[in-house]
Structures are given as C-alpha cells and as structure tokens.
Coordinates of N, CA and C and ligand atoms in Angstrom, one line a residue:
X1 N -11.1 12.2 -3.8 CA -10.3 12.1 -2.9 C -10.2 13.6 -2.5
X2 N -10.5 14.4 -1.4 CA -10.5 15.6 -1.4 C -9.7 16.0 0.0
X3 N -9.0 17.3 0.1 CA -8.1 17.5 1.4 C -9.4 18.0 2.2
X4 N -9.1 17.2 3.5 CA -10.4 17.7 4.3 C -9.6 18.9 5.2
X5 N -11.1 19.8 5.6 CA -11.3 21.0 6.0 C -10.1 21.1 7.3
X6 N -9.3 22.3 7.6 CA -8.5 22.5 8.9 C -9.2 22.3 10.1
X7 N -8.5 21.5 10.8 CA -9.2 21.6 12.4 C -8.6 22.4 12.9
X8 N -9.6 23.2 13.7 CA -9.1 24.7 15.0 C -8.0 23.4 15.9
X9 N -7.3 24.6 16.5 CA -6.2 24.0 17.6 C -6.1 23.0 18.4
X10 N -5.0 22.6 18.3 CA -4.5 21.8 19.3 C -5.4 20.4 19.3
X11 N -6.2 20.0 18.2 CA -6.7 18.6 18.0 C -5.7 17.5 17.5
X12 N -6.0 16.1 18.3 CA -4.9 15.5 17.7 C -5.5 15.0 16.4
X13 N -4.8 13.7 15.9 CA -5.2 13.5 14.6 C -6.6 12.6 14.8
X14 N -6.4 11.8 15.7 CA -7.5 11.2 16.5 C -7.3 9.5 15.5
X15 N -8.7 9.0 15.0 CA -8.4 7.7 14.5 C -8.2 8.2 12.8
X16 N -7.1 7.1 12.6 CA -6.6 7.0 11.2 C -7.9 6.4 10.4
X17 N -8.1 7.0 9.2 CA -9.1 5.9 8.3 C -8.5 5.5 7.2
X18 N -7.5 5.9 6.9 CA -6.8 5.5 5.6 C -5.0 5.5 5.8
X19 N -4.8 4.3 6.0 CA -3.2 4.4 6.0 C -2.2 3.5 5.2
X20 N -1.3 3.9 4.7 CA -0.5 3.4 3.5 C 0.9 3.3 3.9
X21 N 1.1 1.8 3.4 CA 2.5 1.2 4.2 C 3.4 1.2 2.9
X22 N 4.7 1.6 2.9 CA 5.9 1.2 1.9 C 6.7 0.2 2.7
X23 N 6.3 -1.0 2.2 CA 6.7 -2.5 3.0 C 8.3 -2.6 2.5
X24 N 9.4 -2.1 3.2 CA 10.9 -2.1 2.5 C 11.4 -2.7 3.2
X25 N 12.3 -3.6 3.3 CA 13.7 -4.4 3.8 C 13.5 -5.6 3.5
X26 N 12.6 -6.4 3.0 CA 12.6 -8.0 2.7 C 14.0 -8.3 2.5
X27 N 14.8 -7.5 1.5 CA 15.8 -8.1 1.3 C 17.3 -7.9 2.3
X28 N 17.2 -7.0 2.8 CA 18.3 -6.4 4.2 C 17.7 -7.8 5.3
X29 N 16.5 -8.1 5.2 CA 15.9 -9.1 6.5 C 16.7 -10.5 5.9
X30 N 16.6 -11.1 4.8 CA 16.9 -12.1 4.2 C 18.6 -12.1 4.7
X31 N 19.5 -10.8 4.0 CA 20.7 -10.7 3.8 C 21.2 -11.0 5.2
X32 N 21.0 -10.5 6.5 CA 20.9 -10.5 7.9 C 21.0 -12.0 8.3
X33 N 20.3 -13.0 7.5 CA 19.9 -14.2 8.0 C 20.8 -15.2 6.9
X34 N 21.6 -14.5 6.1 CA 22.3 -15.2 5.1 C 21.4 -16.6 4.3
X35 N 20.1 -15.9 4.0 CA 19.2 -17.1 3.3 C 18.4 -15.7 2.2
X36 N 18.5 -16.9 0.9 CA 18.2 -15.9 -0.2 C 16.9 -15.0 -0.2
X37 N 16.9 -13.8 -0.9 CA 16.1 -12.7 -1.0 C 15.1 -13.4 -1.1
X38 N 14.5 -14.5 -1.8 CA 12.9 -14.8 -2.1 C 12.3 -14.7 -0.7
X39 N 13.3 -15.9 0.4 CA 12.7 -15.8 1.5 C 12.5 -14.8 2.3
X40 N 13.1 -13.6 2.0 CA 12.7 -12.4 2.4 C 11.3 -11.9 2.1
X41 N 11.1 -12.0 0.5 CA 10.0 -11.6 0.0 C 8.8 -12.4 1.0
X42 N 8.9 -14.1 0.6 CA 8.1 -14.8 1.2 C 7.5 -14.3 2.8
X43 N 8.7 -14.1 3.5 CA 8.4 -13.5 5.0 C 7.4 -12.4 5.0
X44 N 7.6 -11.4 3.9 CA 7.0 -10.4 3.5 C 5.9 -10.5 3.4
X45 N 5.6 -11.5 2.6 CA 3.9 -11.8 2.6 C 3.4 -12.0 3.8
X46 N 4.3 -12.8 4.6 CA 3.5 -13.5 5.5 C 3.4 -12.2 6.7
X47 N 4.0 -11.4 6.7 CA 3.9 -10.3 7.2 C 2.4 -9.2 7.0
X48 N 2.5 -9.4 5.6 CA 1.2 -8.9 4.9 C -0.1 -9.3 5.6
X49 N -0.1 -10.9 6.0 CA -1.1 -11.9 5.6 C -1.1 -11.3 7.3
X50 N -0.5 -11.2 8.2 CA -1.0 -11.4 9.7 C -1.3 -9.8 10.2
X51 N -0.9 -8.7 9.0 CA -1.2 -7.4 9.4 C -2.8 -7.2 8.9
X52 N -3.1 -8.0 7.8 CA -4.5 -7.8 7.6 C -5.5 -8.7 8.3
X53 N -4.9 -9.7 9.0 CA -5.8 -10.0 10.4 C -5.6 -9.1 11.6
X54 N -4.5 -8.7 12.0 CA -3.8 -7.9 13.0 C -5.0 -6.8 12.9
X55 N -5.0 -5.8 11.6 CA -5.5 -4.3 11.3 C -7.1 -4.4 11.5
X56 N -7.9 -5.4 11.7 CA -9.0 -5.9 11.9 C -9.7 -4.9 13.0
X57 N -9.1 -5.4 14.1 CA -9.8 -4.7 15.0 C -9.4 -3.1 15.6
X58 N -8.5 -2.4 14.3 CA -7.7 -1.5 14.9 C -8.3 0.1 13.9
X59 N -9.7 -0.1 13.7 CA -10.8 0.8 13.2 C -10.3 1.4 11.5
X60 N -9.1 1.0 11.1 CA -8.6 1.6 10.1 C -9.9 1.3 8.7
X61 N -10.3 2.1 7.7 CA -11.0 1.8 6.6 C -10.4 1.6 5.6
X62 N -9.3 1.7 5.4 CA -8.5 1.5 3.8 C -6.8 1.2 4.4
X63 N -6.3 0.2 4.3 CA -4.8 -0.2 4.7 C -4.2 -0.5 2.8
X64 N -3.4 0.8 2.6 CA -2.8 0.6 1.0 C -1.3 0.2 1.2
X65 N -1.1 -0.7 0.2 CA 0.3 -1.6 0.6 C 0.8 -1.1 -0.6
X66 N 2.3 -0.8 -0.8 CA 3.2 -0.8 -1.9 C 4.0 -2.1 -2.1
X67 N 3.5 -2.9 -2.9 CA 3.9 -4.4 -3.1 C 4.8 -4.3 -4.9
X68 N 4.4 -3.2 -5.4 CA 5.3 -3.4 -6.4 C 4.9 -2.1 -7.5
X69 N 6.5 -1.7 -7.4 CA 6.3 -0.1 -8.2 C 6.7 -0.3 -9.9
X70 N 6.2 0.7 -10.4 CA 6.9 1.1 -12.0 C 8.3 0.7 -12.2
X71 N 9.1 0.8 -11.0 CA 10.5 0.9 -10.8 C 10.5 -0.2 -10.7
X72 N 10.1 -1.4 -10.2 CA 10.6 -2.7 -9.8 C 10.6 -3.5 -10.9
X73 N 10.2 -3.1 -12.3 CA 10.5 -3.9 -13.3 C 12.3 -4.0 -13.5
X74 N 12.5 -3.0 -13.3 CA 14.4 -3.1 -13.6 C 15.1 -4.1 -12.3
X75 N 13.9 -4.8 -11.7 CA 14.9 -5.9 -11.0 C 15.3 -7.2 -11.8
X76 N 16.3 -8.2 -11.4 CA 16.6 -9.2 -11.9 C 15.0 -9.9 -12.2
X77 N 14.8 -10.4 -13.3 CA 13.8 -11.2 -13.7 C 13.7 -12.3 -12.5
X78 N 14.5 -13.0 -11.9 CA 14.0 -14.0 -11.2 C 13.3 -13.5 -9.9
X79 N 13.9 -12.1 -9.8 CA 13.2 -11.5 -8.4 C 11.7 -11.1 -8.8
X80 N 11.6 -10.4 -10.0 CA 10.2 -10.7 -10.3 C 9.3 -11.8 -10.6
X81 N 9.9 -12.6 -11.2 CA 8.9 -13.5 -11.0 C 8.8 -14.2 -9.7
X82 N 9.9 -14.4 -8.6 CA 9.8 -14.6 -7.2 C 8.4 -13.8 -6.8
X83 N 8.3 -12.5 -6.8 CA 7.5 -11.9 -6.0 C 6.2 -12.3 -6.9
X84 N 6.0 -12.0 -8.5 CA 4.7 -12.4 -9.0 C 4.0 -13.7 -8.5
X85 N 4.9 -14.9 -8.5 CA 4.3 -16.1 -8.1 C 4.1 -16.1 -6.2
X86 N 4.4 -15.0 -5.5 CA 4.2 -15.0 -4.0 C 2.8 -14.3 -4.4
X87 N 2.7 -13.1 -5.0 CA 1.3 -12.7 -5.3 C 0.3 -13.4 -5.6
X88 N 0.8 -14.6 -6.7 CA -0.4 -15.4 -7.1 C -1.1 -16.6 -6.1
X89 N 0.1 -16.8 -5.4 CA -0.1 -17.6 -4.2 C -1.0 -16.8 -3.1
X90 N -0.2 -15.7 -2.4 CA -1.4 -15.1 -1.7 C -3.3 -14.8 -1.9
X91 N -3.1 -14.3 -3.1 CA -4.7 -14.5 -3.7 C -4.9 -15.7 -3.4
X92 N -4.6 -16.9 -4.0 CA -5.2 -18.1 -3.7 C -5.0 -18.5 -2.3
X93 N -4.5 -18.5 -1.6 CA -4.3 -18.8 -0.3 C -5.4 -17.6 0.5
X94 N -5.4 -16.7 0.1 CA -6.1 -15.6 1.1 C -7.5 -15.3 0.7
X95 N -7.4 -15.2 -0.4 CA -9.1 -14.8 -0.9 C -10.5 -15.4 -0.3
X96 N -10.3 -16.1 -0.1 CA -11.8 -16.5 0.6 C -11.8 -16.3 1.9
X97 N -10.8 -15.9 2.7 CA -10.8 -15.6 4.1 C -11.1 -13.7 3.8
X98 N -10.5 -13.1 3.1 CA -10.9 -12.1 2.9 C -12.1 -11.7 2.5
X99 N -12.6 -12.5 1.5 CA -14.1 -12.3 1.3 C -15.1 -12.2 2.5
X100 N -14.6 -13.6 3.3 CA -15.7 -14.0 4.5 C -15.6 -12.9 5.5
X101 N -14.7 -12.3 5.3 CA -14.7 -11.2 6.5 C -15.1 -9.9 5.9
X102 N -15.5 -9.5 4.8 CA -16.2 -8.7 4.5 C -14.8 -7.8 3.9
X103 N -14.1 -8.1 3.6 CA -12.8 -7.1 3.1 C -12.8 -6.8 1.5
X104 N -12.9 -5.6 1.0 CA -12.9 -5.4 -0.4 C -11.4 -5.3 -0.7
X105 N -10.9 -5.7 -1.9 CA -9.6 -5.8 -2.6 C -9.7 -4.7 -3.5
X106 N -8.5 -4.0 -3.7 CA -8.6 -2.9 -4.7 C -7.0 -2.7 -4.9
X107 N -6.8 -2.5 -6.5 CA -5.7 -2.5 -6.9 C -5.6 -1.0 -7.2
X108 N -4.3 -0.7 -7.0 CA -3.9 0.8 -7.6 C -3.0 0.8 -8.5
X109 N -2.7 1.3 -9.7 CA -1.6 1.2 -10.5 C -2.4 0.2 -11.8
X110 N -1.6 0.0 -13.1 CA -1.5 -0.5 -13.8 C -1.4 -2.2 -13.8
X111 N -2.2 -3.4 -13.6 CA -2.0 -4.5 -13.1 C -1.8 -5.6 -14.6
X112 N -2.3 -5.1 -15.7 CA -2.7 -5.5 -16.7 C -0.8 -5.9 -17.1
X113 N -0.2 -5.4 -16.6 CA 1.4 -5.8 -17.0 C 1.8 -6.7 -16.6
X114 N 1.2 -7.3 -15.4 CA 1.4 -8.8 -15.4 C 1.2 -9.9 -16.1
X115 N 1.5 -11.1 -15.8 CA 1.1 -12.4 -16.5 C -0.3 -12.6 -16.6
X116 N -0.6 -13.1 -18.0 CA -1.9 -13.4 -17.8 C -2.9 -14.0 -16.7
X117 N -1.9 -15.2 -16.1 CA -2.4 -15.7 -15.0 C -2.7 -14.9 -14.0
X118 N -2.0 -14.3 -13.6 CA -1.9 -13.0 -12.2 C -2.7 -12.4 -12.5
X119 N -2.7 -11.8 -13.9 CA -4.3 -10.7 -14.2 C -5.5 -11.6 -14.0
X120 N -5.5 -12.6 -14.4 CA -7.0 -13.0 -14.1 C -6.9 -13.3 -12.4
X121 N -6.4 -13.5 -12.1 CA -6.7 -14.0 -10.5 C -6.9 -12.8 -9.3
X122 N -6.1 -11.8 -10.0 CA -6.5 -10.2 -9.6 C -8.3 -10.0 -10.3
X123 N -8.4 -10.1 -11.2 CA -9.6 -9.8 -11.6 C -10.7 -10.6 -11.2
X124 N -10.3 -12.1 -10.9 CA -11.3 -12.6 -10.3 C -11.3 -12.3 -8.5
X125 N -10.3 -11.7 -7.9 CA -10.5 -11.2 -6.4 C -11.2 -10.3 -6.6
X126 N -11.2 -9.3 -7.3 CA -11.7 -7.8 -7.6 C -13.3 -8.4 -7.7
X127 N -13.6 -9.1 -8.6 CA -15.1 -9.4 -8.7 C -15.6 -10.0 -7.7
X128 N -14.6 -11.0 -6.7 CA -15.2 -11.2 -5.6 C -15.5 -10.5 -4.4
X129 N -14.7 -9.8 -4.1 CA -15.0 -8.9 -3.0 C -15.3 -7.7 -3.5
X130 N -15.6 -7.0 -4.8 CA -16.3 -5.8 -4.9 C -17.1 -5.3 -4.2
X131 N -18.1 -5.8 -3.8 CA -19.6 -5.5 -3.0 C -19.0 -5.8 -1.3
X132 N -18.1 -6.3 -1.2 CA -17.9 -6.3 0.2 C -17.8 -4.6 1.1
X133 N -18.5 -4.6 2.4 CA -18.5 -3.2 2.8 C -17.6 -3.2 4.0
X134 N -16.7 -4.1 4.4 CA -15.8 -3.7 5.4 C -14.7 -2.9 5.4
X135 N -13.5 -3.4 5.4 CA -12.3 -2.3 5.3 C -11.8 -2.7 4.2
X136 N -11.2 -1.9 3.5 CA -10.4 -1.9 1.9 C -9.1 -2.3 2.2
X137 N -8.7 -3.3 1.2 CA -7.2 -3.5 1.3 C -6.8 -3.2 -0.1
X138 N -6.0 -2.1 -0.5 CA -5.8 -1.5 -1.6 C -4.4 -2.0 -2.1
X139 N -3.9 -2.8 -2.8 CA -2.5 -2.8 -3.1 C -2.1 -2.3 -4.6
X140 N -1.0 -1.7 -4.3 CA -0.3 -0.6 -5.3 C 0.6 -2.2 -6.1
X141 N 0.3 -2.2 -7.4 CA 0.7 -2.9 -8.2 C 1.3 -2.3 -9.7
X142 N 2.4 -2.4 -10.2 CA 3.2 -1.9 -11.1 C 2.3 0.1 -10.9
X143 N 3.0 0.0 -9.9 CA 2.4 1.5 -9.1 C 3.4 2.8 -9.5
X144 N 3.1 3.4 -9.8 CA 4.2 4.8 -9.7 C 3.5 6.2 -9.7
X145 N 3.6 6.9 -8.6 CA 2.8 8.2 -8.6 C 2.7 9.2 -9.6
X146 N 3.9 9.2 -9.9 CA 4.1 9.9 -11.4 C 3.3 10.1 -12.5
X147 N 3.3 8.4 -12.6 CA 2.5 7.9 -13.9 C 1.0 8.1 -13.2
X148 N 0.7 8.3 -12.1 CA -0.9 8.1 -11.8 C -1.4 9.6 -12.1
X149 N -0.4 10.5 -11.8 CA -0.9 11.7 -11.8 C -1.0 12.3 -13.1
X150 N 0.0 11.8 -13.9 CA -0.4 11.9 -15.2 C -1.4 11.5 -15.9
X151 N -1.7 10.5 -15.8 CA -2.7 9.4 -16.2 C -3.9 10.3 -15.9
X152 N -3.8 11.0 -14.5 CA -5.0 11.5 -14.1 C -5.4 13.0 -14.8
X153 N -3.9 13.8 -14.8 CA -4.4 15.4 -15.4 C -4.6 14.7 -17.1
X154 N -4.5 13.7 -17.8 CA -4.9 13.5 -19.2 C -6.3 13.1 -19.2
X155 N -7.0 12.7 -18.3 CA -8.3 12.0 -18.0 C -9.0 13.6 -17.8
X156 N -8.2 14.4 -16.6 CA -9.0 15.5 -16.4 C -9.3 16.6 -17.6
X157 N -8.1 16.5 -18.4 CA -8.1 17.6 -19.6 C -8.7 17.1 -20.7
X158 N -9.1 15.8 -20.8 CA -10.3 15.2 -21.7 C -11.7 15.6 -21.4
X159 N -11.9 16.0 -20.4 CA -13.0 16.3 -19.8 C -13.2 17.6 -19.1
X160 N -12.4 18.2 -19.5 CA -12.8 19.8 -19.0 C -11.2 20.1 -18.7
X161 N -11.6 21.1 -17.6 CA -10.5 21.8 -16.9 C -9.4 20.9 -16.1
X162 N -8.2 21.5 -15.9 CA -7.8 20.6 -14.7 C -7.0 21.4 -14.0
X163 N -7.5 20.8 -12.9 CA -7.5 22.0 -11.2 C -7.1 20.6 -10.2
X164 N -6.7 21.1 -9.4 CA -6.3 19.9 -8.1 C -7.4 19.0 -8.0
X165 N -8.7 19.7 -8.1 CA -10.2 18.9 -7.8 C -10.4 17.7 -9.2
X166 N -10.2 18.3 -9.9 CA -10.1 17.3 -11.2 C -8.9 16.2 -11.3
X167 N -8.0 16.6 -11.1 CA -7.3 15.3 -11.0 C -7.2 14.9 -9.7
X168 N -7.6 15.3 -8.6 CA -7.6 14.2 -7.7 C -8.9 13.3 -7.8
X169 N -9.7 13.4 -8.5 CA -10.8 12.9 -8.9 C -10.8 12.0 -9.6
X170 N -9.6 11.9 -10.7 CA -9.3 11.3 -11.7 C -8.0 9.8 -11.1
X171 N -7.9 10.5 -9.6 CA -6.6 9.4 -9.3 C -7.2 8.1 -9.1
X172 N -6.0 7.3 -9.3 CA -6.7 5.9 -8.8 C -7.2 5.5 -7.8
X173 N -6.8 6.4 -6.4 CA -7.6 6.4 -5.0 C -8.7 7.5 -4.8
X174 N -9.0 7.7 -6.1 CA -10.0 8.8 -6.0 C -11.6 8.2 -5.1
X175 N -11.8 6.8 -5.4 CA -12.8 6.3 -4.2 C -12.5 6.0 -2.6
X176 N -11.5 6.5 -2.3 CA -10.8 6.0 -1.0 C -10.7 7.6 -0.3
X177 N -11.2 7.5 1.3 CA -10.8 8.5 2.0 C -9.4 9.1 2.4
X178 N -9.5 10.6 2.3 CA -7.8 10.8 2.4 C -7.0 10.0 3.0
X179 N -5.9 10.2 2.5 CA -4.8 9.6 3.1 C -4.0 10.2 4.6
X180 N -4.4 9.4 5.3 CA -3.9 10.0 6.7 C -2.5 9.8 7.5
X181 N -2.0 8.6 7.2 CA -0.6 8.2 7.8 C -0.1 7.5 6.7
X182 N 1.2 7.6 6.5 CA 2.0 7.1 5.7 C 3.4 6.3 6.1
X183 N 3.3 5.2 6.5 CA 4.4 4.2 7.2 C 5.5 4.0 6.0
X184 N 6.8 4.4 6.6 CA 7.8 3.1 5.9 C 8.5 2.4 6.8
X185 N 8.8 1.2 6.2 CA 9.9 0.2 7.5 C 11.1 0.4 6.8
X186 N 12.2 -0.1 7.6 CA 13.7 -0.4 7.1 C 14.4 0.9 7.4
X187 N 13.8 1.9 7.7 CA 15.1 3.2 8.3 C 15.0 3.9 7.3
X188 N 14.4 3.8 5.9 CA 14.5 4.6 5.0 C 13.5 5.7 5.1
X189 N 14.0 7.0 4.6 CA 12.8 8.2 4.9 C 12.7 8.8 3.4
X190 N 12.0 7.9 2.5 CA 11.4 8.6 1.5 C 10.2 8.1 1.0
X191 N 9.9 9.1 -0.2 CA 8.7 8.3 -0.3 C 8.4 7.6 -1.6
X192 N 9.6 7.3 -2.8 CA 10.0 6.3 -3.5 C 8.7 6.4 -4.3
X193 N 8.4 7.3 -5.1 CA 7.3 7.4 -5.9 C 5.9 6.9 -5.4
X194 N 6.0 6.9 -4.2 CA 4.1 6.2 -3.7 C 3.3 7.6 -3.2
X195 N 2.2 7.5 -3.9 CA 1.4 8.3 -3.1 C 1.8 9.8 -3.0
X196 N 2.5 10.3 -4.1 CA 3.1 11.7 -3.7 C 1.5 12.8 -3.6
X197 N 0.6 13.0 -4.4 CA -0.3 13.5 -4.1 C -1.5 13.4 -3.0
X198 N -1.4 12.4 -2.5 CA -2.3 12.0 -1.9 C -1.2 11.9 -0.4
X199 N 0.0 12.2 -0.3 CA 0.5 12.5 1.0 C 0.6 14.1 1.4
X200 N 0.2 14.8 0.6 CA 0.3 16.3 0.6 C 0.2 16.6 2.1
X201 N -0.7 16.3 2.9 CA -1.3 16.9 4.1 C -1.0 15.0 5.1
X202 N -0.8 14.3 4.9 CA -0.5 13.0 5.3 C 0.7 13.3 6.5
X203 N 0.5 12.3 7.7 CA 1.2 12.3 8.7 C 2.2 11.0 8.2
X204 N 3.6 11.3 8.6 CA 4.4 10.6 8.2 C 5.3 9.6 9.3
X205 N 5.4 8.3 8.9 CA 5.8 7.5 10.5 C 6.4 6.9 10.2
X206 N 8.2 6.9 10.4 CA 9.2 5.8 10.1 C 9.4 5.0 11.2
X207 N 10.0 3.6 10.8 CA 10.6 2.8 11.7 C 11.7 2.5 11.0
X208 N 12.8 1.6 12.0 CA 13.7 1.0 11.9 C 13.4 -0.3 11.3
X209 N 11.9 -1.2 11.6 CA 11.8 -2.4 11.7 C 11.7 -2.8 10.1
X210 N 12.3 -3.9 9.8 CA 12.4 -4.7 8.2 C 10.9 -5.0 8.1
X211 N 10.5 -5.0 7.3 CA 8.9 -5.4 6.9 C 8.7 -7.0 7.4
X212 N 9.8 -7.7 7.1 CA 9.2 -9.0 7.5 C 9.0 -9.1 8.8
X213 N 9.5 -8.4 9.8 CA 9.2 -8.4 11.3 C 8.3 -7.2 11.7
X214 N 7.7 -6.6 10.8 CA 6.4 -5.5 11.4 C 5.0 -6.2 11.3
X215 N 4.7 -5.8 12.7 CA 3.2 -6.6 13.1 C 2.2 -5.9 13.5
X216 N 1.1 -5.9 13.4 CA 0.1 -5.3 14.2 C 0.3 -4.4 15.4
X217 N 1.2 -4.9 16.3 CA 1.8 -4.2 17.1 C 2.3 -2.9 17.2
X218 N 3.4 -2.9 15.9 CA 4.0 -1.4 15.4 C 3.1 -0.6 14.5
X219 N 1.7 -1.3 14.1 CA 1.3 -0.6 13.2 C 0.4 0.1 14.4
X220 N 0.0 -0.3 15.4 CA -0.9 0.2 16.9 C 0.3 1.8 17.2
X221 N 1.5 1.2 17.4 CA 2.1 2.4 17.6 C 2.4 3.5 17.2
X222 N 2.3 3.4 15.6 CA 2.2 4.3 14.7 C 0.8 5.2 14.7
X223 N -0.4 4.3 15.1 CA -1.7 4.8 15.2 C -1.7 5.6 16.3
X224 N -0.9 5.3 17.5 CA -1.2 6.0 18.4 C -0.3 7.3 18.5
X225 N 0.7 7.4 17.4 CA 1.7 8.5 17.4 C 0.7 9.4 16.5
X226 N 0.2 9.1 15.5 CA -1.1 9.7 14.9 C -2.2 10.4 15.5
X227 N -2.4 9.4 16.5 CA -3.7 10.2 16.9 C -3.4 11.5 17.9
X228 N -1.9 11.5 18.3 CA -1.7 12.9 19.0 C -0.8 13.8 18.4
X229 N -0.9 13.4 17.1 CA -0.2 14.5 16.0 C -1.5 16.0 15.5
X230 N -1.0 17.2 15.8 CA -1.4 17.8 15.4 C -1.7 17.9 14.0
X231 N -2.7 18.2 13.4 CA -3.0 18.7 11.8 C -3.5 19.8 11.5
X232 N -3.4 20.8 10.6 CA -3.7 21.7 10.5 C -3.8 22.3 8.6
X233 N -3.6 21.1 7.9 CA -3.9 21.4 6.6 C -3.6 23.1 6.0
X234 N -2.3 23.3 6.6 CA -2.0 24.7 6.0 C -2.7 26.1 6.7
X235 N -3.7 25.4 7.7 CA -4.6 26.3 8.6 C -3.5 26.5 9.7
X236 N -4.7 27.2 10.9 CA -4.0 27.3 12.1 C -4.7 26.3 13.2
Ligands
FPP1 C1 10.9 -4.2 -0.4 O1 11.9 -4.9 0.2 C2 9.8 -4.9 -0.9 C3 9.2 -4.9 -2.1 C4 10.1 -4.4 -3.4 C5 8.4 -6.1 -2.3 C6 7.2 -5.7 -1.3 C7 6.5 -7.1 -1.5 C8 5.8 -7.7 -0.6 C9 6.4 -7.8 1.1 C10 4.8 -8.4 -0.9 C11 3.6 -8.2 -1.7 C12 2.6 -9.2 -1.7 C13 1.2 -9.1 -1.1 C14 0.7 -10.2 -1.1 C15 0.2 -7.7 -1.3 P1 13.7 -5.0 -0.7 O2 13.8 -6.0 -1.3 O3 13.5 -3.7 -1.7 O4 14.4 -5.0 0.5 P2 16.0 -4.1 0.5 O5 15.6 -2.6 0.4 O6 16.3 -4.5 2.0 O7 16.5 -5.0 -0.2

C-alpha cells in the first residue's frame, strides 16, 4: 500500500476507493432503549448487512470494518461470546449472498485467537470468496494497529531494510488500495488503534449517528463530503 502522488491545486477527493469504518455506539444505542447490550450488537450486525448491500452502487472498492480490536478482549466474557456468536451467524447467513455478489472477504488482524469453530467458518468464507473480483469487505478481527505495525516491521527486518515502503508492504492491508476515508460513528473522534499507518493521509469523517442507525445514506453523505475535500498529501 503506497501513498499516492500529490494532486495539484484544488481537485476534490473524487471517488473514494477504500473506506474504513469504526462502528461505534452499539452499547449506547441499547442503553438509550433500555434493552440488553447484546441487542445493540445484534442491530449493529444488521447495520453491517444493510450497508454491505447498500454500498454496492457507491463505487467503493474496499470497505474495511473494525469489528473486534485487540483491546476488546478486556470486555466481559459474555459480551465477547455474544460478539463471537453474532459473527458466526453473520457468516452462516450471509456468505452465500456475498459470494454470489462477487464480494471478496478479507480479514485483517490475527483471527486465529478466536474459537476453533469461528476460525473454521472464517477460513471457509475466505476460501469461498478468494477469487471474487468485485468489491472487498475487509473485517478487522483481533486487530490492533500498533500490533500490525510491529509485525510488519519484524517481517521487513527479517527480509532486509526497514523503510516506510517495506513496512507498508508487510501490513495486513498490503494488497488493498490506499485508505481514502475513515469514518467513525457515535460522536467519538479518535482512531482507537485502527489503521494508524494507513490513515496518514486519509480524510476523516465523524458523525453523531450510533452504529446501529448508520445506513447507506449516511455513507453517501460521507462520500459526498470526501468528493469535495482537497487532498495534497503534504504537497501543494
Ligand atoms: C462498538 O460499540 C462496537 C463494537 C465493539 C463491536 C462492533 C461489532 C459489530 C457491529 C459486529 C460486527 C460484525 C460483523 C459481522 C462485521 P460499543 O459496544 O463500544 O458501544 P458503546 O461505545 O456505545 O458502548
């Protein structure tokens, strides 16, 4: 993944190729409705499902979703198992349709830390969709950007020089286009150890909308805002 060359004067961002989302606010969505947190996560998965459909016409090549961070293991065990169960159900219910729609599934992060049944389902989904040539849905699972950069630096060192290019070439996202737009829902405005390297020149877009309420219309709003942002990559 390289940093694109600077565009000269006054051009907007145009079409975003790679969009990433920090899907935040499931817990607050549930709290506002006095329902269990698990229901917030369940609605969060439904929002993922609707967005994967809704994003189809928006010209995005890669949608990267922060589903489970290296820090999320600190959550209570029952919440971790709710999230794991929801991910299993999502693969079981949606894999056929993703495969039929020529979507490639990719995982960033070390998913081998999950239960063997989830690991097996993930591997089946990766195998089933690996030759697909349409859009890519990259799901971040047991992902932390600092961990990813450290792993990439170790790999780069083992092969020779450590440079920005050799680190980028060993990141989990090495085969993806540069990150254009990073969205975070729920009003929080921080990166939370997500795509720190990749976000060096990404545009950031924050919304108060809680993740379960996020729709393709919100994504369209973000893309419209991106389209008119001027990007200089440190140039002029
Ligand atoms: C943040 O809300 C959300 C998460 C930690 C989990 C996000 C995961 C999903 C939406 C499911 C992903 C599933 C698939 C299939 C990709 P929070 O619990 O931190 O909310 P809060 O900050 O309001 O408490």
